[in-house]
Amino acid sequence: KGGRLADLFDRRMPLRAEWKDETFHATLRKDGLISFKRKSYSSLTAAAKAIVGRSVNGWTFWQYRGANRKWEPLARLRK
């Protein structure tokens, strides 16, 4: 079941998002913070808002590289 980001991952994880034909890269840190453009965000939604300019669902906005090496929405990890 989906909990805090820091509880779901035990290592740094590269993230990416695609918005308006651009690809953005961030890092999910072990402490659960998201690093994006030299700033730290306490939630996926806050980091996504820095790109989009409004609140969006960060769990569906950000992607991680899954077991098959394909980029997948982070929401898949919450089940």
mmCIF file of N, CA and C in Angstrom:
data_model
loop_
_atom_site.group_PDB
_atom_site.id
_atom_site.type_symbol
_atom_site.label_atom_id
_atom_site.label_comp_id
_atom_site.label_asym_id
_atom_site.label_seq_id
_atom_site.Cartn_x
_atom_site.Cartn_y
_atom_site.Cartn_z
ATOM 1 N N LYS A 1 0.826 -1.194 0.000
ATOM 2 C CA LYS A 1 0.000 0.000 0.000
ATOM 3 C C LYS A 1 0.864 1.249 0.000
ATOM 4 N N GLY A 2 0.408 2.314 -0.621
ATOM 5 C CA GLY A 2 1.206 3.520 -0.768
ATOM 6 C C GLY A 2 1.406 4.256 0.539
ATOM 7 N N GLY A 3 2.655 4.512 0.860
ATOM 8 C CA GLY A 3 2.965 5.280 2.052
ATOM 9 C C GLY A 3 3.842 6.453 1.685
ATOM 10 N N ARG A 4 4.649 6.837 2.645
ATOM 11 C CA ARG A 4 5.576 7.926 2.390
ATOM 12 C C ARG A 4 6.631 7.489 1.382
ATOM 13 N N LEU A 5 7.125 8.432 0.620
ATOM 14 C CA LEU A 5 8.147 8.113 -0.385
ATOM 15 C C LEU A 5 9.375 7.482 0.248
ATOM 16 N N ALA A 6 9.798 7.995 1.403
ATOM 17 C CA ALA A 6 10.997 7.475 2.057
ATOM 18 C C ALA A 6 10.814 6.019 2.470
ATOM 19 N N ASP A 7 9.567 5.600 2.695
ATOM 20 C CA ASP A 7 9.304 4.215 3.095
ATOM 21 C C ASP A 7 9.247 3.262 1.903
ATOM 22 N N LEU A 8 9.050 3.788 0.710
ATOM 23 C CA LEU A 8 8.905 2.935 -0.471
ATOM 24 C C LEU A 8 10.233 2.575 -1.127
ATOM 25 N N PHE A 9 11.266 3.397 -0.927
ATOM 26 C CA PHE A 9 12.516 3.196 -1.658
ATOM 27 C C PHE A 9 13.698 3.236 -0.701
ATOM 28 N N ASP A 10 14.686 2.404 -0.961
ATOM 29 C CA ASP A 10 15.861 2.367 -0.087
ATOM 30 C C ASP A 10 17.104 2.925 -0.773
ATOM 31 N N ARG A 11 16.915 3.530 -1.933
ATOM 32 C CA ARG A 11 18.061 4.091 -2.655
ATOM 33 C C ARG A 11 17.588 5.289 -3.473
ATOM 34 N N ARG A 12 18.560 6.067 -3.940
ATOM 35 C CA ARG A 12 18.226 7.177 -4.836
ATOM 36 C C ARG A 12 17.652 6.606 -6.128
ATOM 37 N N MET A 13 16.679 7.303 -6.669
ATOM 38 C CA MET A 13 16.060 6.820 -7.898
ATOM 39 C C MET A 13 15.897 7.970 -8.883
ATOM 40 N N PRO A 14 16.417 7.796 -10.095
ATOM 41 C CA PRO A 14 16.186 8.834 -11.101
ATOM 42 C C PRO A 14 14.722 8.843 -11.531
ATOM 43 N N LEU A 15 14.202 10.029 -11.713
ATOM 44 C CA LEU A 15 12.819 10.207 -12.175
ATOM 45 C C LEU A 15 12.848 11.026 -13.456
ATOM 46 N N ARG A 16 11.793 10.876 -14.226
ATOM 47 C CA ARG A 16 11.650 11.748 -15.387
ATOM 48 C C ARG A 16 10.172 12.057 -15.566
ATOM 49 N N ALA A 17 9.940 13.145 -16.274
ATOM 50 C CA ALA A 17 8.568 13.552 -16.598
ATOM 51 C C ALA A 17 8.606 14.188 -17.970
ATOM 52 N N GLU A 18 7.530 14.021 -18.688
ATOM 53 C CA GLU A 18 7.408 14.649 -19.995
ATOM 54 C C GLU A 18 6.255 15.638 -19.940
ATOM 55 N N TRP A 19 6.537 16.863 -20.389
ATOM 56 C CA TRP A 19 5.522 17.910 -20.360
ATOM 57 C C TRP A 19 5.766 18.839 -21.535
ATOM 58 N N LYS A 20 4.745 19.025 -22.371
ATOM 59 C CA LYS A 20 4.820 19.924 -23.524
ATOM 60 C C LYS A 20 6.070 19.663 -24.370
ATOM 61 N N ASP A 21 6.244 18.428 -24.781
ATOM 62 C CA ASP A 21 7.344 18.014 -25.656
ATOM 63 C C ASP A 21 8.731 18.202 -25.048
ATOM 64 N N GLU A 22 8.816 18.324 -23.736
ATOM 65 C CA GLU A 22 10.103 18.411 -23.057
ATOM 66 C C GLU A 22 10.200 17.283 -22.055
ATOM 67 N N THR A 23 11.411 16.817 -21.804
ATOM 68 C CA THR A 23 11.656 15.801 -20.793
ATOM 69 C C THR A 23 12.409 16.447 -19.641
ATOM 70 N N PHE A 24 11.929 16.219 -18.443
ATOM 71 C CA PHE A 24 12.524 16.780 -17.230
ATOM 72 C C PHE A 24 13.055 15.640 -16.377
ATOM 73 N N HIS A 25 14.175 15.871 -15.711
ATOM 74 C CA HIS A 25 14.792 14.847 -14.880
ATOM 75 C C HIS A 25 14.902 15.345 -13.445
ATOM 76 N N ALA A 26 14.631 14.448 -12.514
ATOM 77 C CA ALA A 26 14.740 14.743 -11.090
ATOM 78 C C ALA A 26 15.290 13.500 -10.404
ATOM 79 N N THR A 27 15.552 13.622 -9.125
ATOM 80 C CA THR A 27 16.037 12.485 -8.348
ATOM 81 C C THR A 27 15.204 12.354 -7.085
ATOM 82 N N LEU A 28 14.713 11.153 -6.857
ATOM 83 C CA LEU A 28 14.050 10.842 -5.599
ATOM 84 C C LEU A 28 15.137 10.383 -4.642
ATOM 85 N N ARG A 29 15.331 11.136 -3.568
ATOM 86 C CA ARG A 29 16.392 10.835 -2.624
ATOM 87 C C ARG A 29 15.939 9.798 -1.598
ATOM 88 N N LYS A 30 16.890 9.201 -0.910
ATOM 89 C CA LYS A 30 16.579 8.184 0.097
ATOM 90 C C LYS A 30 15.726 8.741 1.224
ATOM 91 N N ASP A 31 15.847 10.039 1.499
ATOM 92 C CA ASP A 31 15.054 10.640 2.583
ATOM 93 C C ASP A 31 13.637 11.004 2.142
ATOM 94 N N GLY A 32 13.303 10.710 0.884
ATOM 95 C CA GLY A 32 11.956 10.951 0.386
ATOM 96 C C GLY A 32 11.772 12.296 -0.284
ATOM 97 N N LEU A 33 12.798 13.149 -0.274
ATOM 98 C CA LEU A 33 12.698 14.436 -0.958
ATOM 99 C C LEU A 33 13.016 14.268 -2.442
ATOM 100 N N ILE A 34 12.469 15.142 -3.251
ATOM 101 C CA ILE A 34 12.717 15.120 -4.694
ATOM 102 C C ILE A 34 13.623 16.298 -5.022
ATOM 103 N N SER A 35 14.752 16.021 -5.654
ATOM 104 C CA SER A 35 15.667 17.071 -6.087
ATOM 105 C C SER A 35 15.388 17.370 -7.550
ATOM 106 N N PHE A 36 15.126 18.639 -7.827
ATOM 107 C CA PHE A 36 14.867 19.070 -9.189
ATOM 108 C C PHE A 36 15.429 20.472 -9.354
ATOM 109 N N LYS A 37 16.313 20.645 -10.325
ATOM 110 C CA LYS A 37 16.941 21.941 -10.602
ATOM 111 C C LYS A 37 17.501 22.597 -9.338
ATOM 112 N N ARG A 38 18.284 21.838 -8.592
ATOM 113 C CA ARG A 38 18.988 22.323 -7.397
ATOM 114 C C ARG A 38 18.075 22.759 -6.262
ATOM 115 N N LYS A 39 16.820 22.337 -6.313
ATOM 116 C CA LYS A 39 15.896 22.590 -5.212
ATOM 117 C C LYS A 39 15.363 21.259 -4.722
ATOM 118 N N SER A 40 14.936 21.236 -3.471
ATOM 119 C CA SER A 40 14.349 20.029 -2.895
ATOM 120 C C SER A 40 12.863 20.255 -2.667
ATOM 121 N N TYR A 41 12.085 19.248 -2.990
ATOM 122 C CA TYR A 41 10.635 19.300 -2.827
ATOM 123 C C TYR A 41 10.201 18.157 -1.926
ATOM 124 N N SER A 42 9.213 18.436 -1.079
ATOM 125 C CA SER A 42 8.788 17.431 -0.108
ATOM 126 C C SER A 42 7.761 16.456 -0.668
ATOM 127 N N SER A 43 7.272 16.717 -1.881
ATOM 128 C CA SER A 43 6.296 15.790 -2.478
ATOM 129 C C SER A 43 6.469 15.751 -3.993
ATOM 130 N N LEU A 44 5.987 14.674 -4.569
ATOM 131 C CA LEU A 44 6.004 14.537 -6.030
ATOM 132 C C LEU A 44 5.166 15.635 -6.667
ATOM 133 N N THR A 45 4.047 15.962 -6.036
ATOM 134 C CA THR A 45 3.160 16.993 -6.565
ATOM 135 C C THR A 45 3.843 18.355 -6.569
ATOM 136 N N ALA A 46 4.557 18.681 -5.501
ATOM 137 C CA ALA A 46 5.248 19.980 -5.427
ATOM 138 C C ALA A 46 6.316 20.082 -6.514
ATOM 139 N N ALA A 47 7.046 18.987 -6.746
ATOM 140 C CA ALA A 47 8.072 18.993 -7.788
ATOM 141 C C ALA A 47 7.430 19.118 -9.170
ATOM 142 N N ALA A 48 6.305 18.461 -9.368
ATOM 143 C CA ALA A 48 5.595 18.560 -10.652
ATOM 144 C C ALA A 48 5.059 19.967 -10.865
ATOM 145 N N LYS A 49 4.575 20.594 -9.794
ATOM 146 C CA LYS A 49 4.027 21.944 -9.892
ATOM 147 C C LYS A 49 5.100 22.939 -10.335
ATOM 148 N N ALA A 50 6.365 22.675 -9.981
ATOM 149 C CA ALA A 50 7.469 23.541 -10.398
ATOM 150 C C ALA A 50 7.615 23.550 -11.922
ATOM 151 N N ILE A 51 7.151 22.495 -12.571
ATOM 152 C CA ILE A 51 7.224 22.390 -14.031
ATOM 153 C C ILE A 51 5.936 22.897 -14.679
ATOM 154 N N VAL A 52 4.819 22.402 -14.190
ATOM 155 C CA VAL A 52 3.523 22.653 -14.823
ATOM 156 C C VAL A 52 2.945 24.018 -14.441
ATOM 157 N N GLY A 53 3.254 24.471 -13.223
ATOM 158 C CA GLY A 53 2.732 25.751 -12.772
ATOM 159 C C GLY A 53 1.422 25.659 -12.029
ATOM 160 N N ARG A 54 0.919 24.457 -11.861
ATOM 161 C CA ARG A 54 -0.319 24.231 -11.099
ATOM 162 C C ARG A 54 -0.236 22.828 -10.506
ATOM 163 N N SER A 55 -1.117 22.520 -9.589
ATOM 164 C CA SER A 55 -1.106 21.204 -8.956
ATOM 165 C C SER A 55 -1.522 20.115 -9.939
ATOM 166 N N VAL A 56 -0.727 19.079 -9.996
ATOM 167 C CA VAL A 56 -1.075 17.882 -10.763
ATOM 168 C C VAL A 56 -0.724 16.678 -9.886
ATOM 169 N N ASN A 57 -1.226 15.527 -10.224
ATOM 170 C CA ASN A 57 -0.924 14.317 -9.471
ATOM 171 C C ASN A 57 0.516 13.901 -9.747
ATOM 172 N N GLY A 58 1.379 14.084 -8.778
ATOM 173 C CA GLY A 58 2.786 13.746 -8.941
ATOM 174 C C GLY A 58 3.040 12.267 -9.156
ATOM 175 N N TRP A 59 2.168 11.419 -8.605
ATOM 176 C CA TRP A 59 2.340 9.965 -8.758
ATOM 177 C C TRP A 59 2.150 9.522 -10.208
ATOM 178 N N THR A 60 1.331 10.240 -10.951
ATOM 179 C CA THR A 60 1.145 9.889 -12.366
ATOM 180 C C THR A 60 2.032 10.745 -13.271
ATOM 181 N N PHE A 61 2.464 11.909 -12.798
ATOM 182 C CA PHE A 61 3.309 12.811 -13.588
ATOM 183 C C PHE A 61 4.731 12.270 -13.713
ATOM 184 N N TRP A 62 5.314 11.852 -12.597
ATOM 185 C CA TRP A 62 6.702 11.357 -12.590
ATOM 186 C C TRP A 62 6.775 9.886 -12.944
ATOM 187 N N GLN A 63 7.838 9.514 -13.607
ATOM 188 C CA GLN A 63 8.071 8.121 -14.013
ATOM 189 C C GLN A 63 9.390 7.626 -13.436
ATOM 190 N N TYR A 64 9.461 6.317 -13.249
ATOM 191 C CA TYR A 64 10.694 5.654 -12.826
ATOM 192 C C TYR A 64 11.003 4.559 -13.826
ATOM 193 N N ARG A 65 12.214 4.069 -13.797
ATOM 194 C CA ARG A 65 12.603 2.994 -14.703
ATOM 195 C C ARG A 65 12.273 1.666 -14.028
ATOM 196 N N GLY A 66 11.290 0.964 -14.578
ATOM 197 C CA GLY A 66 10.816 -0.287 -13.991
ATOM 198 C C GLY A 66 11.757 -1.457 -14.251
ATOM 199 N N ALA A 67 11.333 -2.609 -13.783
ATOM 200 C CA ALA A 67 12.154 -3.823 -13.891
ATOM 201 C C ALA A 67 12.508 -4.150 -15.341
ATOM 202 N N ASN A 68 11.625 -3.807 -16.254
ATOM 203 C CA ASN A 68 11.872 -4.084 -17.676
ATOM 204 C C ASN A 68 12.658 -2.959 -18.356
ATOM 205 N N ARG A 69 13.172 -2.017 -17.529
ATOM 206 C CA ARG A 69 13.974 -0.869 -17.995
ATOM 207 C C ARG A 69 13.158 0.167 -18.754
ATOM 208 N N LYS A 70 11.830 0.021 -18.766
ATOM 209 C CA LYS A 70 10.966 1.011 -19.401
ATOM 210 C C LYS A 70 10.491 2.004 -18.346
ATOM 211 N N TRP A 71 10.260 3.239 -18.766
ATOM 212 C CA TRP A 71 9.759 4.266 -17.857
ATOM 213 C C TRP A 71 8.289 4.017 -17.580
ATOM 214 N N GLU A 72 7.917 4.007 -16.292
ATOM 215 C CA GLU A 72 6.557 3.747 -15.869
ATOM 216 C C GLU A 72 6.149 4.783 -14.819
ATOM 217 N N PRO A 73 4.856 5.100 -14.727
ATOM 218 C CA PRO A 73 4.408 6.057 -13.707
ATOM 219 C C PRO A 73 4.686 5.526 -12.303
ATOM 220 N N LEU A 74 5.095 6.401 -11.411
ATOM 221 C CA LEU A 74 5.328 5.993 -10.025
ATOM 222 C C LEU A 74 4.081 5.418 -9.363
ATOM 223 N N ALA A 75 2.930 5.791 -9.860
ATOM 224 C CA ALA A 75 1.666 5.299 -9.275
ATOM 225 C C ALA A 75 1.613 3.776 -9.246
ATOM 226 N N ARG A 76 2.299 3.108 -10.154
ATOM 227 C CA ARG A 76 2.296 1.640 -10.168
ATOM 228 C C ARG A 76 2.903 1.053 -8.913
ATOM 229 N N LEU A 77 3.750 1.795 -8.233
ATOM 230 C CA LEU A 77 4.412 1.297 -7.030
ATOM 231 C C LEU A 77 3.551 1.434 -5.776
ATOM 232 N N ARG A 78 2.457 2.127 -5.868
ATOM 233 C CA ARG A 78 1.609 2.371 -4.700
ATOM 234 C C ARG A 78 0.625 1.252 -4.420
ATOM 235 N N LYS A 79 0.475 0.318 -5.330
ATOM 236 C CA LYS A 79 -0.560 -0.714 -5.197
ATOM 237 C C LYS A 79 -0.234 -1.722 -4.125
#
